Short mmCIF file of C-alpha atoms and ligand atoms in Angstrom, two decimals:
data_model
loop_
_atom_site.label_atom_id
_atom_site.label_comp_id
_atom_site.label_asym_id
_atom_site.label_seq_id
_atom_site.Cartn_x
_atom_site.Cartn_y
_atom_site.Cartn_z
CA MET A 1 13.37 22.93 86.15
CA ALA A 2 9.66 23.53 86.00
CA THR A 3 7.67 24.70 89.00
CA VAL A 4 4.26 23.46 90.12
CA HIS A 5 1.77 25.57 92.07
CA THR A 6 0.59 24.14 95.38
CA VAL A 7 -1.77 25.73 97.88
CA THR A 8 1.27 26.95 99.85
CA GLY A 9 3.07 28.33 96.82
CA PRO A 10 5.15 27.17 93.89
CA ILE A 11 7.60 24.29 94.31
CA GLU A 12 10.25 22.80 92.08
CA ALA A 13 8.79 19.85 90.18
CA GLU A 14 11.53 17.66 91.70
CA GLU A 15 10.02 18.34 95.13
CA LEU A 16 6.70 16.70 94.25
CA GLY A 17 7.97 13.26 95.26
CA THR A 18 5.50 10.46 95.89
CA THR A 19 2.19 11.82 94.60
CA LEU A 20 -1.36 10.54 94.88
CA VAL A 21 -2.90 12.18 91.88
CA HIS A 22 -6.57 12.01 92.86
CA GLU A 23 -7.56 12.54 96.51
CA HIS A 24 -10.11 14.97 97.93
CA LEU A 25 -9.53 16.73 101.25
CA GLN A 26 -13.25 17.49 101.21
CA ALA A 27 -16.18 16.89 98.86
CA ARG A 28 -19.44 18.66 99.52
CA ASP A 29 -22.24 20.50 97.82
CA GLU A 30 -21.41 24.18 97.87
CA ALA A 31 -25.02 25.25 97.24
CA VAL A 32 -26.20 23.40 100.32
CA LEU A 33 -23.30 24.89 102.26
CA ALA A 34 -24.21 28.40 101.14
CA GLN A 35 -27.97 28.10 101.68
CA TRP A 36 -28.12 25.90 104.79
CA PRO A 37 -24.90 26.64 106.62
CA HIS A 38 -26.29 25.09 109.80
CA VAL A 39 -25.54 21.65 108.31
CA ASN A 40 -21.99 22.86 107.80
CA THR A 41 -19.13 21.35 109.75
CA VAL A 42 -16.57 23.81 108.46
CA GLY A 43 -17.05 26.79 106.20
CA LEU A 44 -14.90 28.86 103.91
CA ASP A 45 -12.47 29.90 106.58
CA PRO A 46 -10.53 32.99 105.50
CA ASP A 47 -7.87 32.37 108.14
CA PRO A 48 -5.69 29.41 107.20
CA VAL A 49 -4.22 29.17 110.69
CA ASP A 50 -7.61 28.81 112.30
CA VAL A 51 -8.24 25.09 111.87
CA PRO A 52 -11.30 24.12 113.91
CA PRO A 53 -10.57 21.40 116.50
CA ASP A 54 -13.06 19.10 114.85
CA GLY A 55 -14.96 19.04 111.62
CA ALA A 56 -13.87 18.69 108.04
CA ALA A 57 -10.48 20.37 108.26
CA ALA A 58 -9.39 18.26 111.22
CA THR A 59 -10.57 15.10 109.49
CA ALA A 60 -8.71 16.10 106.34
CA ALA A 61 -5.57 16.86 108.36
CA ALA A 62 -5.75 13.42 109.99
CA ALA A 63 -6.03 11.79 106.55
CA ALA A 64 -3.12 13.90 105.32
CA ARG A 65 -0.92 12.91 108.27
CA ALA A 66 -1.70 9.23 107.73
CA ALA A 67 -0.67 9.55 104.09
CA ILE A 68 2.53 11.41 105.02
CA ASP A 69 3.38 8.63 107.49
CA ARG A 70 3.41 6.24 104.54
CA GLY A 71 5.69 8.42 102.44
CA VAL A 72 3.22 10.52 100.47
CA LYS A 73 4.57 14.01 99.82
CA THR A 74 1.92 15.44 97.49
CA ILE A 75 -1.71 15.03 96.52
CA CYS A 76 -3.56 16.51 93.59
CA ASP A 77 -7.00 17.54 94.87
CA PRO A 78 -9.49 17.57 91.97
CA SER A 79 -12.20 19.36 93.94
CA CYS A 80 -13.55 22.11 91.70
CA MET A 81 -16.94 23.77 91.20
CA PHE A 82 -19.75 21.45 92.43
CA LEU A 83 -17.34 19.49 94.62
CA GLY A 84 -17.17 22.29 97.16
CA ARG A 85 -13.66 23.40 96.34
CA ASN A 86 -12.39 25.21 99.43
CA VAL A 87 -8.90 26.52 98.93
CA SER A 88 -8.75 27.90 102.49
CA LEU A 89 -9.35 24.44 103.91
CA MET A 90 -6.75 22.95 101.55
CA ARG A 91 -4.20 25.55 102.59
CA ALA A 92 -4.95 25.12 106.29
CA VAL A 93 -4.40 21.37 106.01
CA ALA A 94 -1.21 21.84 104.00
CA VAL A 95 0.18 24.38 106.48
CA GLU A 96 -0.69 22.22 109.47
CA THR A 97 0.55 18.88 108.10
CA GLY A 98 3.20 19.70 105.50
CA LEU A 99 1.36 17.74 102.82
CA GLN A 100 1.84 19.43 99.43
CA VAL A 101 -1.62 19.96 97.90
CA VAL A 102 -2.00 20.75 94.20
CA PRO A 103 -5.34 22.47 93.52
CA CYS A 104 -7.36 22.68 90.31
CA THR A 105 -10.02 24.64 88.54
CA GLY A 106 -12.92 23.47 86.43
CA ILE A 107 -16.49 22.26 86.70
CA TYR A 108 -17.57 18.83 87.89
CA THR A 109 -20.92 18.20 86.29
CA TYR A 110 -22.58 15.27 84.55
CA ASP A 111 -25.00 17.65 82.82
CA HIS A 112 -26.49 20.48 84.89
CA LEU A 113 -25.02 23.96 84.57
CA PRO A 114 -26.30 27.17 86.15
CA THR A 115 -27.85 29.61 83.67
CA PHE A 116 -24.74 31.76 84.17
CA PHE A 117 -22.79 29.13 82.23
CA VAL A 118 -25.58 27.97 79.88
CA SER A 119 -25.79 31.52 78.57
CA ARG A 120 -22.05 31.91 78.05
CA GLU A 121 -19.68 30.61 75.40
CA PRO A 122 -16.78 28.24 76.15
CA ASP A 123 -14.25 31.07 75.79
CA ALA A 124 -15.97 33.10 78.52
CA ILE A 125 -15.97 30.07 80.82
CA ALA A 126 -12.30 29.49 79.99
CA ASP A 127 -11.64 33.08 81.16
CA LEU A 128 -12.75 32.08 84.66
CA PHE A 129 -10.51 29.01 84.67
CA VAL A 130 -7.57 31.10 83.42
CA HIS A 131 -8.20 33.56 86.25
CA ASP A 132 -7.79 30.72 88.79
CA ILE A 133 -4.60 29.57 87.04
CA GLU A 134 -2.97 32.97 86.57
CA GLN A 135 -4.41 35.12 89.40
CA GLY A 136 -5.64 32.84 92.14
CA ILE A 137 -8.59 30.88 93.48
CA GLN A 138 -11.48 32.28 95.55
CA GLY A 139 -9.82 35.62 96.22
CA THR A 140 -6.50 34.11 97.32
CA ASP A 141 -3.15 34.04 95.55
CA VAL A 142 -3.31 30.23 95.38
CA ARG A 143 -3.05 29.25 91.74
CA ALA A 144 -4.71 26.24 90.13
CA ALA A 145 -2.27 23.76 88.60
CA PHE A 146 -4.61 21.59 86.56
CA LEU A 147 -8.06 21.62 84.98
CA LYS A 148 -10.99 19.35 85.69
CA CYS A 149 -13.98 18.26 83.63
CA ALA A 150 -16.28 15.27 83.81
CA ALA A 151 -18.51 13.02 81.75
CA ASP A 152 -20.63 10.29 83.30
CA GLU A 153 -23.83 8.32 82.69
CA PRO A 154 -25.69 11.01 80.71
CA GLY A 155 -22.78 11.05 78.25
CA MET A 156 -21.57 14.00 76.22
CA THR A 157 -24.50 16.37 76.71
CA GLU A 158 -24.39 19.89 75.32
CA ASN A 159 -23.39 21.30 78.70
CA VAL A 160 -20.71 18.68 79.32
CA GLU A 161 -19.25 19.33 75.88
CA LYS A 162 -19.15 23.04 76.62
CA VAL A 163 -17.18 22.44 79.82
CA HIS A 164 -14.74 20.16 77.95
CA ARG A 165 -14.15 22.83 75.31
CA ALA A 166 -13.71 25.54 77.95
CA VAL A 167 -11.22 23.35 79.84
CA ALA A 168 -9.33 22.63 76.62
CA ARG A 169 -9.06 26.32 75.75
CA ALA A 170 -7.90 27.26 79.25
CA SER A 171 -5.27 24.53 79.03
CA LEU A 172 -4.03 25.85 75.67
CA ARG A 173 -3.88 29.40 77.03
CA THR A 174 -1.99 28.48 80.21
CA GLY A 175 -0.17 25.21 79.60
CA VAL A 176 -1.71 23.42 82.60
CA PRO A 177 -2.84 19.81 82.17
CA ILE A 178 -6.33 18.30 82.22
CA MET A 179 -7.98 15.66 84.35
CA ALA A 180 -11.16 14.28 82.80
CA HIS A 181 -13.47 12.24 85.03
CA SER A 182 -14.77 9.37 82.91
CA ARG A 183 -17.24 6.50 83.28
CA PRO A 184 -15.97 3.30 81.66
CA ALA A 185 -19.39 1.63 82.09
CA SER A 186 -20.73 4.21 79.62
CA GLU A 187 -17.51 4.39 77.57
CA THR A 188 -17.39 8.17 77.87
CA ALA A 189 -13.63 8.47 77.32
CA PRO A 190 -13.36 8.24 73.50
CA ARG A 191 -15.66 11.23 72.90
CA GLN A 192 -14.05 13.19 75.75
CA ILE A 193 -10.62 12.65 74.20
CA GLU A 194 -11.97 13.49 70.74
CA ILE A 195 -13.28 16.86 71.88
CA LEU A 196 -10.01 17.76 73.61
CA GLU A 197 -8.14 16.69 70.47
CA GLU A 198 -10.45 18.78 68.24
CA GLU A 199 -9.57 21.78 70.41
CA GLY A 200 -5.88 21.13 69.82
CA VAL A 201 -4.87 19.82 73.24
CA ASP A 202 -1.67 17.76 73.44
CA LEU A 203 -3.11 14.45 74.64
CA SER A 204 0.03 13.67 76.66
CA ARG A 205 -1.23 16.39 79.05
CA VAL A 206 -4.58 14.63 79.54
CA GLN A 207 -5.42 12.23 82.32
CA VAL A 208 -8.54 10.09 81.90
CA ALA A 209 -9.62 9.54 85.50
CA HIS A 210 -11.37 6.38 86.67
CA THR A 211 -10.21 4.22 83.75
CA GLY A 212 -9.48 1.61 86.43
CA ASP A 213 -13.22 1.19 87.00
CA THR A 214 -13.14 -1.41 84.22
CA ASP A 215 -11.02 -4.51 83.67
CA ASP A 216 -11.83 -4.57 79.95
CA LEU A 217 -8.27 -4.38 78.65
CA ASP A 218 -9.41 -3.76 75.06
CA GLN A 219 -11.39 -0.71 76.15
CA ILE A 220 -8.42 0.53 78.20
CA GLU A 221 -5.93 0.02 75.36
CA ARG A 222 -8.15 1.95 72.95
CA ILE A 223 -7.87 4.87 75.38
CA LEU A 224 -4.13 4.42 75.88
CA ASP A 225 -3.58 4.35 72.13
CA LYS A 226 -4.54 8.03 72.09
CA GLY A 227 -1.47 8.88 74.18
CA VAL A 228 -3.25 9.95 77.38
CA TYR A 229 -2.56 9.01 80.99
CA ILE A 230 -5.11 6.83 82.78
CA GLY A 231 -6.17 6.91 86.43
CA MET A 232 -6.19 3.57 88.26
CA ASP A 233 -7.60 5.73 90.96
CA ARG A 234 -10.57 4.30 92.84
CA PHE A 235 -9.18 1.56 95.04
CA GLY A 236 -11.74 1.00 97.79
CA LEU A 237 -14.78 1.88 95.68
CA GLU A 238 -15.83 -1.74 95.31
CA LEU A 239 -19.21 -0.77 93.86
CA PHE A 240 -17.53 0.31 90.60
CA LEU A 241 -15.01 -2.56 90.45
CA PRO A 242 -13.81 -4.80 93.27
CA PHE A 243 -10.22 -4.58 94.49
CA GLU A 244 -9.65 -8.19 93.37
CA ARG A 245 -10.30 -7.17 89.76
CA ARG A 246 -8.49 -3.83 89.87
CA ILE A 247 -5.14 -5.33 90.86
CA PRO A 248 -4.88 -7.88 87.99
CA THR A 249 -5.85 -5.10 85.57
CA VAL A 250 -2.94 -2.92 86.68
CA LEU A 251 -0.60 -5.91 86.58
CA ALA A 252 -1.72 -6.84 83.05
CA LEU A 253 -1.13 -3.27 81.86
CA LEU A 254 2.31 -3.21 83.50
CA GLU A 255 3.06 -6.46 81.69
CA ARG A 256 2.06 -4.78 78.42
CA GLY A 257 4.44 -1.90 79.05
CA TYR A 258 2.12 0.85 80.28
CA ALA A 259 3.85 1.87 83.53
CA GLU A 260 4.54 5.28 82.00
CA ARG A 261 0.84 5.91 81.42
CA MET A 262 -0.76 4.96 84.75
CA PHE A 263 -1.47 6.71 88.04
CA LEU A 264 -2.34 5.01 91.33
CA SER A 265 -4.79 6.74 93.65
CA ALA A 266 -8.05 6.17 95.54
CA ASP A 267 -10.30 9.18 94.83
CA SER A 268 -10.83 9.20 98.59
CA CYS A 269 -12.75 12.03 100.24
CA ALA A 270 -11.71 12.83 103.80
CA THR A 271 -15.29 14.02 104.25
CA ILE A 272 -18.16 13.86 101.77
CA ASP A 273 -21.76 14.99 102.19
CA TRP A 274 -23.30 13.16 99.24
CA TYR A 275 -25.26 10.60 101.27
CA PRO A 276 -26.98 10.54 104.64
CA ARG A 277 -24.83 8.90 107.27
CA GLU A 278 -27.00 5.77 107.37
CA VAL A 279 -26.51 5.24 103.63
CA ASP A 280 -22.73 5.57 104.07
CA GLU A 281 -22.97 2.92 106.79
CA GLN A 282 -25.05 0.64 104.55
CA LEU A 283 -22.53 0.95 101.70
CA ILE A 284 -19.70 0.00 104.05
CA ALA A 285 -21.71 -2.85 105.65
CA ALA A 286 -22.51 -4.21 102.17
CA GLY A 287 -18.82 -4.11 101.21
CA MET A 288 -19.47 -1.65 98.39
CA VAL A 289 -16.99 0.78 99.92
CA SER A 290 -13.99 -0.77 101.63
CA ASP A 291 -10.95 1.00 103.08
CA TRP A 292 -11.57 3.92 100.75
CA THR A 293 -8.90 6.17 102.23
CA MET A 294 -5.83 8.21 101.40
CA THR A 295 -3.71 5.32 102.78
CA THR A 296 -5.23 2.44 100.87
CA VAL A 297 -2.71 2.73 98.00
CA HIS A 298 0.18 2.20 100.41
CA ASP A 299 -1.54 -0.24 102.77
CA ARG A 300 -3.21 -2.54 100.26
CA VAL A 301 -2.50 -1.72 96.62
CA ILE A 302 1.29 -1.54 96.59
CA PRO A 303 1.74 -4.80 98.56
CA ALA A 304 -0.69 -6.60 96.22
CA LEU A 305 1.04 -5.24 93.11
CA ARG A 306 4.48 -6.20 94.46
CA GLU A 307 3.15 -9.67 95.15
CA GLY A 308 2.00 -9.80 91.53
CA GLY A 309 5.42 -8.87 90.17
CA MET A 310 5.45 -5.07 89.92
CA SER A 311 9.02 -3.76 90.06
CA GLU A 312 10.17 -0.89 92.26
CA ALA A 313 11.06 1.03 89.09
CA GLN A 314 7.50 0.66 87.82
CA LEU A 315 6.16 1.86 91.17
CA GLU A 316 8.43 4.93 91.10
CA THR A 317 7.27 5.65 87.56
CA MET A 318 3.59 5.56 88.53
CA LEU A 319 3.84 7.46 91.83
CA VAL A 320 6.65 9.96 91.19
CA VAL A 321 7.60 10.32 87.53
CA ASN A 322 4.16 10.29 85.89
CA PRO A 323 2.58 12.93 88.17
CA ARG A 324 5.60 15.18 87.55
CA ARG A 325 5.45 14.68 83.79
CA TRP A 326 1.69 15.21 83.63
CA LEU A 327 1.81 18.39 85.74
CA THR A 328 4.82 19.96 84.01
CA GLY A 329 4.68 18.59 80.47
CA GLU A 330 8.38 17.73 80.72
CA THR A 331 9.53 15.00 78.32
CA PRO A 332 6.39 13.04 77.61
CA ALA A 333 6.82 9.32 77.93
CA ALA A 334 7.98 7.54 74.81
CA PRO A 335 5.29 5.54 73.05
CA ARG A 336 5.28 1.93 74.01
CA PRO A 337 7.34 -0.22 71.66
CA ARG A 338 5.21 -2.86 69.97
ZN1 ZN B 1 -12.61 12.55 92.41
#
C-alpha cells in the first residue's frame, strides 16, 4: 500500500478517508508578512505546539474541527509560494485537531515571478520543488505531497509556462501529482494540459482545479477527454458561478459517467488577507461569497447532490477514492465507456 506525506508524517493511503482536496488553512501575502509584520496575526511559528490563542492558527483550527465534526479526515492544502505557505501553522493545526493535512510545493502566480526565477531555467526551479518533496518544506522534515501551478486571466505567459514546465519535471522526478489552478472563463486548461503532456506527465496524475467555475459541459468534457481529474471545488464563491448552477453541472457530469474524475471541495481559506475587511463584508453582503467554508461541502453540497440523484457510491468515489488515486497514482480510473 502506498503512503502519503502529511504535515504530521507519512500515512497509509487507506487512512486518507474522506478528503477535501482543495482547502486553505491560511492564504496571505508572504511579502507583506515579511516586510510589514505588524499587520501579521500569526507568523512563521517554529514551535508547532505554540498555537496562539487567537489569530490565524486558531481560526484555522476552528475550521478544521468543524470539518472533522462532519466526517472530514483529510484536506489537501494547495498553499504554496505566493499564498503564504506556512508549514508550521499547518502542522500546529493538524497536531491540535487531528485533521490530516497534505501540503504541496509550487508557485501560485498568474504572471509575475521574482528575478530569482526569471533568471533561472525550469530545471533549476524544479530542483527547489524536489527539495520540498524529498527533503522537507521551510527547514522542516514535512514533505510536500503534490505540486501546484496556476494559469488565470493573463493566460499562458512566459513565466506561467516556465512554472508549468518546472512543476511537470518535478512531478516526473518524484512521482507526486499536480494540481493546476485554471480559469474556465479564459479557457486556460487546454494549454496547461498541453504543456504538461509535452513534458511527459501522465495526465491521470493531473487535477485541473476550478473546472467547476463553468457550467459549459462541452468545455468541461474537452478537458475530461484528456484523462485528467477536475475540481468542482469552489462552492460558496458565487462570483465565479452561483451554487444553483454548480450543482446541476456536477449532477449532469455524474449522469454522463464522470464520478471517477471529479473532486468536491470549496477552496475555502480559513483566513485570507487579499482584501480589506470592508471589501470582504461588501462581497458577502452582495451575495458574491456565500458560506464559503470548509463545511459547505457537507452542509450544502452533498444534500443538494443527493436530492438530485447522486448515489452514495458516487459520493464515496469523489470524496475518498479519487483523492487517494490522484495522490498515489494507484490504479487510474478506467476510461468512461461510451
Ligand atoms: Zn485555492
